[in-house]
Short mmCIF file of C-alpha atoms (C1' of nucleotides) in Angstrom, two decimals:
data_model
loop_
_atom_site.label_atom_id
_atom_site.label_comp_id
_atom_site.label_asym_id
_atom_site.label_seq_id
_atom_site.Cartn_x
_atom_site.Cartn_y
_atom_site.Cartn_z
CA UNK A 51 -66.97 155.36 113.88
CA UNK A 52 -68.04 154.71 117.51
CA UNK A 53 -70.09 152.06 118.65
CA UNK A 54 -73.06 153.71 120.78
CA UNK A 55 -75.17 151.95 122.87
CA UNK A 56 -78.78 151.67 122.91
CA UNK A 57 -78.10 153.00 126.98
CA UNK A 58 -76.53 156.02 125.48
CA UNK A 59 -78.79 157.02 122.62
CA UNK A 60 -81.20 156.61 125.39
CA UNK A 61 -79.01 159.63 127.26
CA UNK A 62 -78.61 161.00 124.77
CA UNK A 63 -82.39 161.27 123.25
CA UNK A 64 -82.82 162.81 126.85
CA UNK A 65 -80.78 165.25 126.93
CA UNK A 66 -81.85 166.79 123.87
CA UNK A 67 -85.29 166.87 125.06
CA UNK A 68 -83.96 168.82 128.22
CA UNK A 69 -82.21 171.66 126.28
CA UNK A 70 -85.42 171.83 123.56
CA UNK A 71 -87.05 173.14 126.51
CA UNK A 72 -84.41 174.89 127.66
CA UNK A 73 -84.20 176.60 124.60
CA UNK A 74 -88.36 177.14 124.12
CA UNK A 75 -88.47 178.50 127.54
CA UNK A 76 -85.25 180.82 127.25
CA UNK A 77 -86.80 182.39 123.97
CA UNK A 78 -90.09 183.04 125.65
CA UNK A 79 -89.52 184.05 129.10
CA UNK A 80 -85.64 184.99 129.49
CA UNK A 81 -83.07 183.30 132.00
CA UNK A 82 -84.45 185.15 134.83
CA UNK A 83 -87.61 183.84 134.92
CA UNK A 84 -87.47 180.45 133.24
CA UNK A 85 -87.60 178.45 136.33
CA UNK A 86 -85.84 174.93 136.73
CA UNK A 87 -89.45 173.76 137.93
CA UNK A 88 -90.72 174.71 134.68
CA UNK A 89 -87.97 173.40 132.53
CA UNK A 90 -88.90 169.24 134.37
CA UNK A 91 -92.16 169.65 134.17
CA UNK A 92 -91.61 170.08 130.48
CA UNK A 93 -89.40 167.72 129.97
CA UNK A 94 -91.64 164.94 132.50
CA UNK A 95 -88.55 164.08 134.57
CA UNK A 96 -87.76 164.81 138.07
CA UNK A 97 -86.17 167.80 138.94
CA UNK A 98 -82.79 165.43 140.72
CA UNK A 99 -82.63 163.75 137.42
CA UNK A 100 -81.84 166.84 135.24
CA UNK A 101 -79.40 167.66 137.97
CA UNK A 102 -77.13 164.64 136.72
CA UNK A 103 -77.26 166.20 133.70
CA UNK A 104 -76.49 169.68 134.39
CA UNK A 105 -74.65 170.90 137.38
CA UNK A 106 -76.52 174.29 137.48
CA UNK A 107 -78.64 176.40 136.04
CA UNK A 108 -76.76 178.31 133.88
CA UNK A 109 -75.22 175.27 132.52
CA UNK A 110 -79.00 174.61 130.75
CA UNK A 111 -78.23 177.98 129.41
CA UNK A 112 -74.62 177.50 128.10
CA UNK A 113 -76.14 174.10 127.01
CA UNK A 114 -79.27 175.66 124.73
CA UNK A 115 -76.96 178.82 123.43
CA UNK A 116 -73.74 176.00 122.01
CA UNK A 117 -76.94 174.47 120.87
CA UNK A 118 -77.86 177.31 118.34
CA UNK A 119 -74.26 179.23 117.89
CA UNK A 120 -73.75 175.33 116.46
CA UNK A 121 -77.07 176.44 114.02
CA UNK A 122 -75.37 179.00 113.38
CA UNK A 123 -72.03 177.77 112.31
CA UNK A 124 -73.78 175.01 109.94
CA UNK A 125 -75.86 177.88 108.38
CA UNK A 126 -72.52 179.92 107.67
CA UNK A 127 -70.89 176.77 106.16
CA UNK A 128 -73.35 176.52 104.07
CA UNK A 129 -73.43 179.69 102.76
CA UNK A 130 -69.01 179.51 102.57
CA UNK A 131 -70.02 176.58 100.22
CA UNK A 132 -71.42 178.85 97.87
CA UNK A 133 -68.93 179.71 95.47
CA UNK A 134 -68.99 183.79 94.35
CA UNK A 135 -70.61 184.27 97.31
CA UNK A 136 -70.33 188.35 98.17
CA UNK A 137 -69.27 188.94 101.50
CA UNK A 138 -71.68 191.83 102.00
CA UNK A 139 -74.50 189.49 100.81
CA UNK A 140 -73.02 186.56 103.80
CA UNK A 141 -73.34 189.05 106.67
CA UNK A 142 -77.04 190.10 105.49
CA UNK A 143 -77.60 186.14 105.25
CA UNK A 144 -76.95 185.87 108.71
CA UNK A 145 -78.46 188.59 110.16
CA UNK A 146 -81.33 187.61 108.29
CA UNK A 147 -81.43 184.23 109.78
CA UNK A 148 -80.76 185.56 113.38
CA UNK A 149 -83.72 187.30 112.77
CA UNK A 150 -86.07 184.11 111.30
CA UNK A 151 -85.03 181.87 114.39
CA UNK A 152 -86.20 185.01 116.66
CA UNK A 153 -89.40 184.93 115.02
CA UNK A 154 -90.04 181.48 114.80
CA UNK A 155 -89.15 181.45 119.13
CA UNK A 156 -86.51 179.45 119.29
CA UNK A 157 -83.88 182.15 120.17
CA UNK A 158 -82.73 182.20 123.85
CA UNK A 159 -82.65 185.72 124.99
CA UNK A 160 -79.88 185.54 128.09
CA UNK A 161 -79.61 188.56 129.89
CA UNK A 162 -77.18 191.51 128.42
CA UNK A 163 -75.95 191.76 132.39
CA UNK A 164 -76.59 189.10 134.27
CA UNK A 165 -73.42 188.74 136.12
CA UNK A 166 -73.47 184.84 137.46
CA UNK A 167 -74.84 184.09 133.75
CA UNK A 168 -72.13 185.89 132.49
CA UNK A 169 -69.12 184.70 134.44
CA UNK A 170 -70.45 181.11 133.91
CA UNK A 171 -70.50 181.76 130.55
CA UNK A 172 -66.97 183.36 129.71
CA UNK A 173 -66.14 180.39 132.02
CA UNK A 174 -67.73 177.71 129.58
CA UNK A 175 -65.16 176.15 127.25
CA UNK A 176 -67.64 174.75 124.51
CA UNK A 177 -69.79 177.96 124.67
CA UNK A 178 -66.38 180.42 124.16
CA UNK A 179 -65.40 178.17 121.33
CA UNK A 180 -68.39 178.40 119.22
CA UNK A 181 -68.54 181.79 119.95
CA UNK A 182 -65.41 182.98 118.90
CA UNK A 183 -65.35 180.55 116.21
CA UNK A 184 -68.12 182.04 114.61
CA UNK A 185 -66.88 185.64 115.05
CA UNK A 186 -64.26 184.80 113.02
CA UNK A 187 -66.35 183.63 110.51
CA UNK A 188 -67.95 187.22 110.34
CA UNK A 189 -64.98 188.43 110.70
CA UNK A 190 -63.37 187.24 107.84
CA UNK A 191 -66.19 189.09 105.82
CA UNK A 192 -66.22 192.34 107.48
CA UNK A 193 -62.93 192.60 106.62
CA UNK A 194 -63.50 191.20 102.61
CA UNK A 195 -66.60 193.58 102.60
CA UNK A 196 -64.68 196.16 103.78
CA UNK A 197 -62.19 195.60 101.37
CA UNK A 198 -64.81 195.33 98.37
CA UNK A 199 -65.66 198.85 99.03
CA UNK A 200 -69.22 197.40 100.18
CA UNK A 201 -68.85 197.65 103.90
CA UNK A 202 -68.01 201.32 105.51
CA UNK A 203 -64.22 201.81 106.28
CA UNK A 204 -64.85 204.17 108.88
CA UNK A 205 -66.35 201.65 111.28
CA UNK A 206 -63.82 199.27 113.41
CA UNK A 207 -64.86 195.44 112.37
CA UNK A 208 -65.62 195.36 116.16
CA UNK A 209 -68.63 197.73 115.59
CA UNK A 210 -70.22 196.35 112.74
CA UNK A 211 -69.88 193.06 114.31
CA UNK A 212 -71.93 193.33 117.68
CA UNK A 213 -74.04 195.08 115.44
CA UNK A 214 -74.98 192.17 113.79
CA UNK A 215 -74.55 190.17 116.78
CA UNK A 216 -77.63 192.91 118.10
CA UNK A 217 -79.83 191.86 115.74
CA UNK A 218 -80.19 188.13 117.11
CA UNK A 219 -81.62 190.29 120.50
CA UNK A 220 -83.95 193.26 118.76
CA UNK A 221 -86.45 194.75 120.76
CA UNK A 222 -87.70 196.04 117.95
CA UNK A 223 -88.81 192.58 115.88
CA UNK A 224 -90.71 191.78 119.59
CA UNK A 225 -92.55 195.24 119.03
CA UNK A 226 -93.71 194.73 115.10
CA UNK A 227 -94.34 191.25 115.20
CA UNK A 228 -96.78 192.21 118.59
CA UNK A 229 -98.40 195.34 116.33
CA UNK A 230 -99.79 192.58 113.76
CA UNK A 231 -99.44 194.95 111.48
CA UNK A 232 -96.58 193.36 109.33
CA UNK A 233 -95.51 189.64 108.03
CA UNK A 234 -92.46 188.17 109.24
CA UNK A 235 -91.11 188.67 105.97
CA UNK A 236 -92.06 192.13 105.72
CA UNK A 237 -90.31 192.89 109.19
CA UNK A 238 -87.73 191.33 108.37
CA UNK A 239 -86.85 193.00 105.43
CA UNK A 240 -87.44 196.15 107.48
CA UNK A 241 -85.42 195.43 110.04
CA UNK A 242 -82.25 194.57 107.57
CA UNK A 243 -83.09 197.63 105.94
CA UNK A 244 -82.38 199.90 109.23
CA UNK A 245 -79.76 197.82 109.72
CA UNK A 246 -77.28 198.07 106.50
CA UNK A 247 -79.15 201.66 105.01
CA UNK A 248 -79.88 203.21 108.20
CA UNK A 249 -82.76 205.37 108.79
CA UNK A 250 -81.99 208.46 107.32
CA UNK A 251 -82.47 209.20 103.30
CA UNK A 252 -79.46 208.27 100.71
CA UNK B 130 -99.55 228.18 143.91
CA UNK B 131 -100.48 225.63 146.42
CA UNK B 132 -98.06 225.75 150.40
CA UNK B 133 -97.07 222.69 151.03
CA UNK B 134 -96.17 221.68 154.14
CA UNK B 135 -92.56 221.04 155.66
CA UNK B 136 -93.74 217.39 156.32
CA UNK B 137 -94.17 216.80 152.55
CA UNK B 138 -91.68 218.44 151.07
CA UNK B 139 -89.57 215.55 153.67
CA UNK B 140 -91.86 212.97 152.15
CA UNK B 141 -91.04 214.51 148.82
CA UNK B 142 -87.65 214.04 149.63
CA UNK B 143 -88.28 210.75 151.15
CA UNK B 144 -89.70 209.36 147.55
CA UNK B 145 -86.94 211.18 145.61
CA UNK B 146 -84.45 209.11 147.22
CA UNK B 147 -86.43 206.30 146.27
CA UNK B 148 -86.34 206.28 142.80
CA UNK B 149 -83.01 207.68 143.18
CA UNK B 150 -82.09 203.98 144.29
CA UNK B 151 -84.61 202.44 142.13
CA UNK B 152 -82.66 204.26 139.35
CA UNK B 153 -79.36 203.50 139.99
CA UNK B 154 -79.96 199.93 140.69
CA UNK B 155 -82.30 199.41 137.72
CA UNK B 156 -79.42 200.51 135.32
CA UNK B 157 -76.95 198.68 137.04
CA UNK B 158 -78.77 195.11 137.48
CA UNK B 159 -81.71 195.34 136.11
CA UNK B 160 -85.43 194.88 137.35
CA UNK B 161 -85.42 190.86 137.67
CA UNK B 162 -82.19 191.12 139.41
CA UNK B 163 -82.92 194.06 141.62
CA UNK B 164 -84.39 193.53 145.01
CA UNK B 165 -86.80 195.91 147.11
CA UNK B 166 -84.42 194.72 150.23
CA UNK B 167 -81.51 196.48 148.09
CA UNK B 168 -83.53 199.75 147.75
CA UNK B 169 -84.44 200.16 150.97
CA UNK B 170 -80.54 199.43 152.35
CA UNK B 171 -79.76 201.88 150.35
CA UNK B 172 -81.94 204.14 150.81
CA UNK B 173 -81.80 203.34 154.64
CA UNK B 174 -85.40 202.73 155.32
CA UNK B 175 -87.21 199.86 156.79
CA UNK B 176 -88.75 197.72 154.26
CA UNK B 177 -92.59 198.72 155.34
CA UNK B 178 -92.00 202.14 155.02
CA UNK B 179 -91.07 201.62 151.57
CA UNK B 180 -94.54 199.83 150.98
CA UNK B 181 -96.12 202.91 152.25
CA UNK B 182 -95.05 204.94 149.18
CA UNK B 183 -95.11 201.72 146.57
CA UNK B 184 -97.08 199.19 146.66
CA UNK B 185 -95.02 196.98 144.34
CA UNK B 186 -91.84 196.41 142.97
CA UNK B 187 -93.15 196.99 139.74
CA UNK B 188 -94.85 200.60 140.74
CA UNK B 189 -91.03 201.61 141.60
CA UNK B 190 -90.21 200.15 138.14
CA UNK B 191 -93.04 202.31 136.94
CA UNK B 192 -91.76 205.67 139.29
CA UNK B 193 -88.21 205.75 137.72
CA UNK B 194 -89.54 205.07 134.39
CA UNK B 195 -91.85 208.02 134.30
CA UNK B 196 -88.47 209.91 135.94
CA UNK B 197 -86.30 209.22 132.47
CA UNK B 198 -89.50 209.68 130.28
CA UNK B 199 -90.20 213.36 132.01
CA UNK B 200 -86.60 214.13 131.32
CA UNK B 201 -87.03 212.83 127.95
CA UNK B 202 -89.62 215.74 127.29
CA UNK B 203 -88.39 218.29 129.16
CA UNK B 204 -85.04 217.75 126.75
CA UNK B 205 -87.71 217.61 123.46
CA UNK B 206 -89.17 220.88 125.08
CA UNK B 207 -85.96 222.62 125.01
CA UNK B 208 -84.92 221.39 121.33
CA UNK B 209 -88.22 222.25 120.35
CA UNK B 210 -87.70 225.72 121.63
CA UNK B 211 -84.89 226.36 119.23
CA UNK B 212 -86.17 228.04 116.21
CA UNK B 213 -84.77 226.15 113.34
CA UNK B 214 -84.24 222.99 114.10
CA UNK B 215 -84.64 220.24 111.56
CA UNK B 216 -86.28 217.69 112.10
CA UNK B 217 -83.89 215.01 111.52
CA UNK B 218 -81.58 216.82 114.13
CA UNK B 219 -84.08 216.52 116.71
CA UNK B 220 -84.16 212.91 116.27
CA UNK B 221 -80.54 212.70 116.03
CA UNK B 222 -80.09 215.08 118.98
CA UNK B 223 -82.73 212.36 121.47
CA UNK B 224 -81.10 209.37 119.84
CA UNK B 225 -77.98 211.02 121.41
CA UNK B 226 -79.09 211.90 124.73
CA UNK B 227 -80.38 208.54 124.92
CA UNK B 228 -76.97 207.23 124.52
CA UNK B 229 -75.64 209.64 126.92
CA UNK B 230 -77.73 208.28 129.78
CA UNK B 231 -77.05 204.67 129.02
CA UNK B 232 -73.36 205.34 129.53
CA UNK B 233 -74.30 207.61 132.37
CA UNK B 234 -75.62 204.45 134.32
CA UNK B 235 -79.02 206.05 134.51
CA UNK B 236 -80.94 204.57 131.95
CA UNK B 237 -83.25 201.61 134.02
CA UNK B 238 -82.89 198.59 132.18
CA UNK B 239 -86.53 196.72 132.41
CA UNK B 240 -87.05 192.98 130.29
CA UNK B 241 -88.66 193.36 127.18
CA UNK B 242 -90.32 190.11 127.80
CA UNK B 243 -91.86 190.30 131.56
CA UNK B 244 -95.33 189.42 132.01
CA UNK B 245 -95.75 190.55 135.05
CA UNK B 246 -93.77 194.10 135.21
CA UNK B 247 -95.43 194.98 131.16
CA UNK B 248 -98.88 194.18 132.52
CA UNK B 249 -98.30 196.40 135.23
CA UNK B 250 -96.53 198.91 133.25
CA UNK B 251 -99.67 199.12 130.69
CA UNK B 252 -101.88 199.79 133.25
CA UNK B 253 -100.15 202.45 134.60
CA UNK B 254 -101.67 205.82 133.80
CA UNK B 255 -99.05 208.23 134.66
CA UNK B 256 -96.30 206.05 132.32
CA UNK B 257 -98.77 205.59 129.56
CA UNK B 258 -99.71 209.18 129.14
CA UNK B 259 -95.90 209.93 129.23
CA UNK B 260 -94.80 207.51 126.82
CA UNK B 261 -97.22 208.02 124.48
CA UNK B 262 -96.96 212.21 124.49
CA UNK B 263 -93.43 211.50 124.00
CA UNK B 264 -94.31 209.26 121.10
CA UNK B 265 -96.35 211.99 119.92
CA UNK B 266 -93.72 214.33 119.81
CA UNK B 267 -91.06 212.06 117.81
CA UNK B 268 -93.40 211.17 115.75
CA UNK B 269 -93.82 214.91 114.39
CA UNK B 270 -90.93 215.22 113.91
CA UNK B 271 -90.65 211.86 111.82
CA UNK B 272 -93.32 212.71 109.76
CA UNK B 273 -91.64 216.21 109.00
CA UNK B 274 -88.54 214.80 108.54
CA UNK B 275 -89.88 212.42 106.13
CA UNK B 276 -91.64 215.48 104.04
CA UNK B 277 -88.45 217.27 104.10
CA UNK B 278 -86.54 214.06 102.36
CA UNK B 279 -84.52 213.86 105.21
CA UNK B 280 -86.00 210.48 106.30
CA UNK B 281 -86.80 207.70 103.90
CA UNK B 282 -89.90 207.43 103.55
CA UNK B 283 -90.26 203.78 102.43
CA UNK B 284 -90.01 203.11 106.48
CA UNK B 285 -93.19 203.20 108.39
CA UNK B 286 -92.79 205.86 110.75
CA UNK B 287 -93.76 203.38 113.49
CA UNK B 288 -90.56 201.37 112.25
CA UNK B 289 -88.39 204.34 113.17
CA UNK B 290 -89.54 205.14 116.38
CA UNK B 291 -88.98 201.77 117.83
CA UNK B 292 -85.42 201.58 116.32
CA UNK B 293 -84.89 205.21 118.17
CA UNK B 294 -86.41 203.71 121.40
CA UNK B 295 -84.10 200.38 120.86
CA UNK B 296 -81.23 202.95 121.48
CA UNK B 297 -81.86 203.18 124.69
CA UNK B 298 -80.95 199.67 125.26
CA UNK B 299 -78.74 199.08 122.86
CA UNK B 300 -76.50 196.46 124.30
CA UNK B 301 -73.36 197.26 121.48
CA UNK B 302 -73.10 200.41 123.66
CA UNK B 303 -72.40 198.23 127.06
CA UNK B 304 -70.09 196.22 124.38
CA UNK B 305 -68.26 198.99 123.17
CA UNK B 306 -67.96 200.84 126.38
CA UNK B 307 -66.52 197.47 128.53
CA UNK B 308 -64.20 197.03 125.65
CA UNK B 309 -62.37 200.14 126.87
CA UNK B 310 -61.05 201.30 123.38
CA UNK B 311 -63.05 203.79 122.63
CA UNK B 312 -64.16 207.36 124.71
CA UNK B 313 -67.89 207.94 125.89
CA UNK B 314 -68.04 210.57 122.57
CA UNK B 315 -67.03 208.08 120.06
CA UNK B 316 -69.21 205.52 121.12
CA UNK B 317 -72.10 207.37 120.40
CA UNK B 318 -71.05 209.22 117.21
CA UNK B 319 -70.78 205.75 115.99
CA UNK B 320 -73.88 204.04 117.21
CA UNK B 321 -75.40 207.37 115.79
CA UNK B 322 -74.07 206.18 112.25
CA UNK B 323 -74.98 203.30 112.17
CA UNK B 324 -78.45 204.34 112.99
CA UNK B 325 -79.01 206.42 110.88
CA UNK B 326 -76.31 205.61 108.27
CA UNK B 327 -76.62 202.27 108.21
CA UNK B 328 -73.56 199.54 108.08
CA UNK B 329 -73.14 199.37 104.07
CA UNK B 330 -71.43 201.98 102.16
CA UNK B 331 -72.88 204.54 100.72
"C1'" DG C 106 -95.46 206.92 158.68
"C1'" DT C 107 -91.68 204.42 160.58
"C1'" DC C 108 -90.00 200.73 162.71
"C1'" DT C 109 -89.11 195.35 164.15
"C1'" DA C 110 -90.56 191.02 163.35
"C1'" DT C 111 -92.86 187.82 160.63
"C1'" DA C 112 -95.86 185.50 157.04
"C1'" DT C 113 -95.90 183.00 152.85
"C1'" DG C 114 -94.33 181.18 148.79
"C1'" DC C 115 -90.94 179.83 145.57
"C1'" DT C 116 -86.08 179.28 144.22
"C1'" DG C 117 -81.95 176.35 143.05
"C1'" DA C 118 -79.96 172.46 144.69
"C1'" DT C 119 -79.50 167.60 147.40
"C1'" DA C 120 -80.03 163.06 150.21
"C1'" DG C 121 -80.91 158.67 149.89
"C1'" DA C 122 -83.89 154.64 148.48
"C1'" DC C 123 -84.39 151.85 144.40
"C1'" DG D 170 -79.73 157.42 136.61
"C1'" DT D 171 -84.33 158.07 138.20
"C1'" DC D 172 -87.29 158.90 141.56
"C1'" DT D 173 -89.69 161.11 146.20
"C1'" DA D 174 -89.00 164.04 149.72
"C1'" DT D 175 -86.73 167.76 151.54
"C1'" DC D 176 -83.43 171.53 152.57
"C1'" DA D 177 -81.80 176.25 153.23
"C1'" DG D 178 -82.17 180.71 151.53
"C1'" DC D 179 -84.24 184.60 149.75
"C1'" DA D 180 -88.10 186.96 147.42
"C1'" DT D 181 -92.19 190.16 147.99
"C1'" DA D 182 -95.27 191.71 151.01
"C1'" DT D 183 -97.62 192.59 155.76
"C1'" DA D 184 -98.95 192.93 161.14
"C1'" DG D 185 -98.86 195.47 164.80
"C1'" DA D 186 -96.38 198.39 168.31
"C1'" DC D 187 -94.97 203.16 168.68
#
DNA sequence: GTCTATATGCTGATAGAC
DNA sequence: GTCTATCAGCATATAGAC
């Protein structure tokens, strides 16, 4: 194991704090109008300071996003650790938990077309890993679920997996959880419902 | 029926073009990203004159909006003129034209999360009264559909007309469509399925 | 009402001293 | 690496001549 100095924990420490704000002020406010400003005034450092840090903005994004497609990974581990785990009952785990870190604000919502974000971000090495990494995670139980009978056939993986993907970004848990009229739990079970049984009657 | 004069059926024309642009470039970039300087070269207007018809970016945000919603009913009006109809279809058959839109490139993409543009968009009478008689009108037919069995009923009907409206943005469409693999037709029949279907076998 | 020219503020990003 | 001070550019919105 690797010595690390007290110089670098420091960094370290510091760095962390930059992309918890990041991340708070992604989930509240969106790319677009989180504000580099706002992220050092948070943090209490000056704004040429976060700069050695992070080249650019959209790095802070790729930065907070690894950040919580690494959450997600750990949670998925965990559940692979299960053993006689269904793989039906793995995807609603994680779209279930998409859904709890969207609720509890700590889910950055990037753009669906920003095109600098975008082209920084297929251009990000860490950020491509994770993500692909974890799509074959999901992958692996589409196809299982599939196989199980449990998952509809006559859906491409593809579909069912941007699908879930979708769920980390819905509109419609904004909408309920601003109506007051429903507990997180209670939208979330809702919203899994839609999901998995659809809207129409069995 | 009232004349109206040559000089504003041009202004007419004038503001058509407008939200024309406002349209287009609302679907294609979205409202953070769009810029009253791209309307207006497109448009090929001076910037002022544009003021003279809006008095904010957000009221042209407001203008195209109101556009899509009064095509939205005009579309219910015809369905609704089909004796007939089941409910559930007419939901289907929006859900659908939704979809078609979106992959139309005329479906304006506004944040979910903008102070500034919802504030504005709340107070805006015309866009209110639209949205909500639109509301109205799916939410007959949801409660029909749901006393025909055709609907499940252990979904607030509120629930369902959010997920409809979260078709409209659906950002698995833009996903499916950039992937290339499948035609316009497909990519709806399956969104549709999914919708109303659900992901898990039956 | 339309135009040219401009006001005003804020953005992401840097220079250079310490 | 951190800071203060600043840059250059672009955003929305407006003044004032015609």
């Amino acid at each position: 194991m690797a010595r690390v100095s007290f110089r670098a924990q420091v960094l370290q420490a510091r760095e962390d704090a930059i992309v918890d704000a990041v991340n708070r002020l992604l989930a509240e406010k969106g790319f677009d109008l989180m504000t580099v400003d706002e992220v050092v005034a948070d943090v209490g450092i000056a704004k040429a300071s976060l700069y050695k840090h992070f080249t650019s903005k959209e790095e802070l994004a790729a930065a907070a996003m690894v950040r919580v497609l690494e959450r997600a990974l750990a949670f998925v581990a965990e559940l692979q650790a299960k053993p006689g785990l269904k793989p039906l009952e793995g995807l609603k785990a994680v779209a279930r938990w998409t859904m709890q870190v969207q609720l509890a604000g700590e889910m950055p919502s990037l753009p669906a077309q920003n095109s600098s974000l975008r082209a920084a971000l297929v251009g990000h090495k860490v950020y491509m890993d994770r993500l692909l990494t974890l799509s074959d995670h999901l992958g692996e139980w589409i196809a299982a679920a599939q196989a199980a009978g449990t998952l509809r056939t006559s859906l491409p993986p593809e579909v069912v997996l941007y699908t879930l993907y979708a769920r980390a970004c819905d509109p419609v848990l904004g909408l309920l959880k601003m109506s007051g009229q429903y507990g997180h739990e209670q939208i979330i079970e809702m919203l899994l419902s839609t999901c998995f049984d659809g809207l129409a009657a069995g």
